[in-house]
CSV table of C-alpha atoms in Angstrom, one decimal:
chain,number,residue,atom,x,y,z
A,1,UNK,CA,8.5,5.2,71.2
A,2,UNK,CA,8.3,8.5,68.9
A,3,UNK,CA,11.8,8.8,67.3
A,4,UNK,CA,10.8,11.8,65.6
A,5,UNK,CA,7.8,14.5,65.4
A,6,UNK,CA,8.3,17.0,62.5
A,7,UNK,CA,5.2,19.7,63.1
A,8,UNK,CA,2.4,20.9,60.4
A,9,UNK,CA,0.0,23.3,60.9
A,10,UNK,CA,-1.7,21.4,64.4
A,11,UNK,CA,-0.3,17.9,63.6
A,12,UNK,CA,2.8,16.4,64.3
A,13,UNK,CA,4.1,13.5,61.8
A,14,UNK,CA,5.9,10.5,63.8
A,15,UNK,CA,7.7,7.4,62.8
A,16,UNK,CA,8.2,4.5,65.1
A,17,UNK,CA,11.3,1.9,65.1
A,18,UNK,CA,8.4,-1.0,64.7
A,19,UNK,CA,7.8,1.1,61.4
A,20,UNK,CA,4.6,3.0,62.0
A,21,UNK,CA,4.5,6.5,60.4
A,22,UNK,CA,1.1,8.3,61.8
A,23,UNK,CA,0.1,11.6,62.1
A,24,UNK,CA,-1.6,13.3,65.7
A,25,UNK,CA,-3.4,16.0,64.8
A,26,UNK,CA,-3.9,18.2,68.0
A,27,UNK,CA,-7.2,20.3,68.8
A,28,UNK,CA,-7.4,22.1,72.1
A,29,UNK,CA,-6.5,19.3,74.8
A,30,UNK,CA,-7.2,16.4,72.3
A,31,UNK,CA,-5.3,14.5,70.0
A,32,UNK,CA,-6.3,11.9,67.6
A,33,UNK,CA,-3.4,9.5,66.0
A,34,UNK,CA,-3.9,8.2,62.4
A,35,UNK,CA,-1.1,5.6,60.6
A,36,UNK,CA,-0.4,6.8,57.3
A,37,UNK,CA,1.6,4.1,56.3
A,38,UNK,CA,4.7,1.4,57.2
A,39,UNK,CA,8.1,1.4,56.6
A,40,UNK,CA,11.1,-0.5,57.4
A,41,UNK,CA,12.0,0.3,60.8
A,42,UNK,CA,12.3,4.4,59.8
A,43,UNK,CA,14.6,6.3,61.8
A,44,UNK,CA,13.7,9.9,60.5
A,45,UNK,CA,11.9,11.7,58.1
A,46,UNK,CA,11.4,15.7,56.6
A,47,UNK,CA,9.0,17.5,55.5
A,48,UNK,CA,9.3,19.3,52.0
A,49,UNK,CA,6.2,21.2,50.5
A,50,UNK,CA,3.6,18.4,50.6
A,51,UNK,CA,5.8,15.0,50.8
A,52,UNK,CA,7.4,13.7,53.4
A,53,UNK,CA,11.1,11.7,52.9
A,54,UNK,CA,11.4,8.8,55.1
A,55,UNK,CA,14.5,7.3,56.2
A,56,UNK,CA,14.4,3.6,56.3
A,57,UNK,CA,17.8,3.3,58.7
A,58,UNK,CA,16.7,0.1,60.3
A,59,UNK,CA,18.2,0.8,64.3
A,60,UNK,CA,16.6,-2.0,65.6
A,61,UNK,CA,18.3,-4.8,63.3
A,62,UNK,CA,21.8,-2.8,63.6
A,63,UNK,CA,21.8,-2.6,67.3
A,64,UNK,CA,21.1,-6.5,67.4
A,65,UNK,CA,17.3,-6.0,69.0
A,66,UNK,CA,15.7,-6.9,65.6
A,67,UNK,CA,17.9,-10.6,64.3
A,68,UNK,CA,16.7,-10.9,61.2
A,69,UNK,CA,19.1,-9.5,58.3
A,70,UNK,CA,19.4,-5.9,57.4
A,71,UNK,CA,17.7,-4.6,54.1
A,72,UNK,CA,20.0,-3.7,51.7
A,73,UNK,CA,20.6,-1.1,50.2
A,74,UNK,CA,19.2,1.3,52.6
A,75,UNK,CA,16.4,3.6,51.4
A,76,UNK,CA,14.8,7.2,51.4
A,77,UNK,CA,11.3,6.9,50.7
A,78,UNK,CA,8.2,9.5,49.5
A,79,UNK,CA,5.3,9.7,51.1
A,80,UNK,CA,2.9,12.1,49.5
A,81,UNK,CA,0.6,14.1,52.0
């Protein structure tokens, strides 16, 4: 499940609870999906000039789906596009 899409140019950047962050870059009906990288169950993520700052909230172990321990401290990380 996408938790969130933040659009550039005709692709979309995406990160997943299981920690996936891809980019879908869109052509006509199309769309091809390409991981970028993996982070600690990210919950969001923004776009400023060329990087992108991912959240690291870690839902899935504060809901209880995920048992293992949380990661602390909790952290915002860079990923250069």
């Amino acid at each position: 499940s996408s938790d969130l899409v933040a659009p550039f140019t005709s692709s979309l950047f995406v990160t997943e609870n299981t920690g996936a962050l891809s980019r879908v870059d869109i052509a006509g009906g199309t769309a091809a999906v390409t991981t970028l990288g993996t982070f600690d169950q990210p919950t969001s993520l923004v776009r400023v000039g060329r990087d992108l700052w991912v959240t690291e909230g870690q839902d899935l172990r504060l809901q209880g789906v995920d048992p293992t321990p949380l990661h602390l401290p909790f952290v915002v990380r860079r990923f250069s596009l």
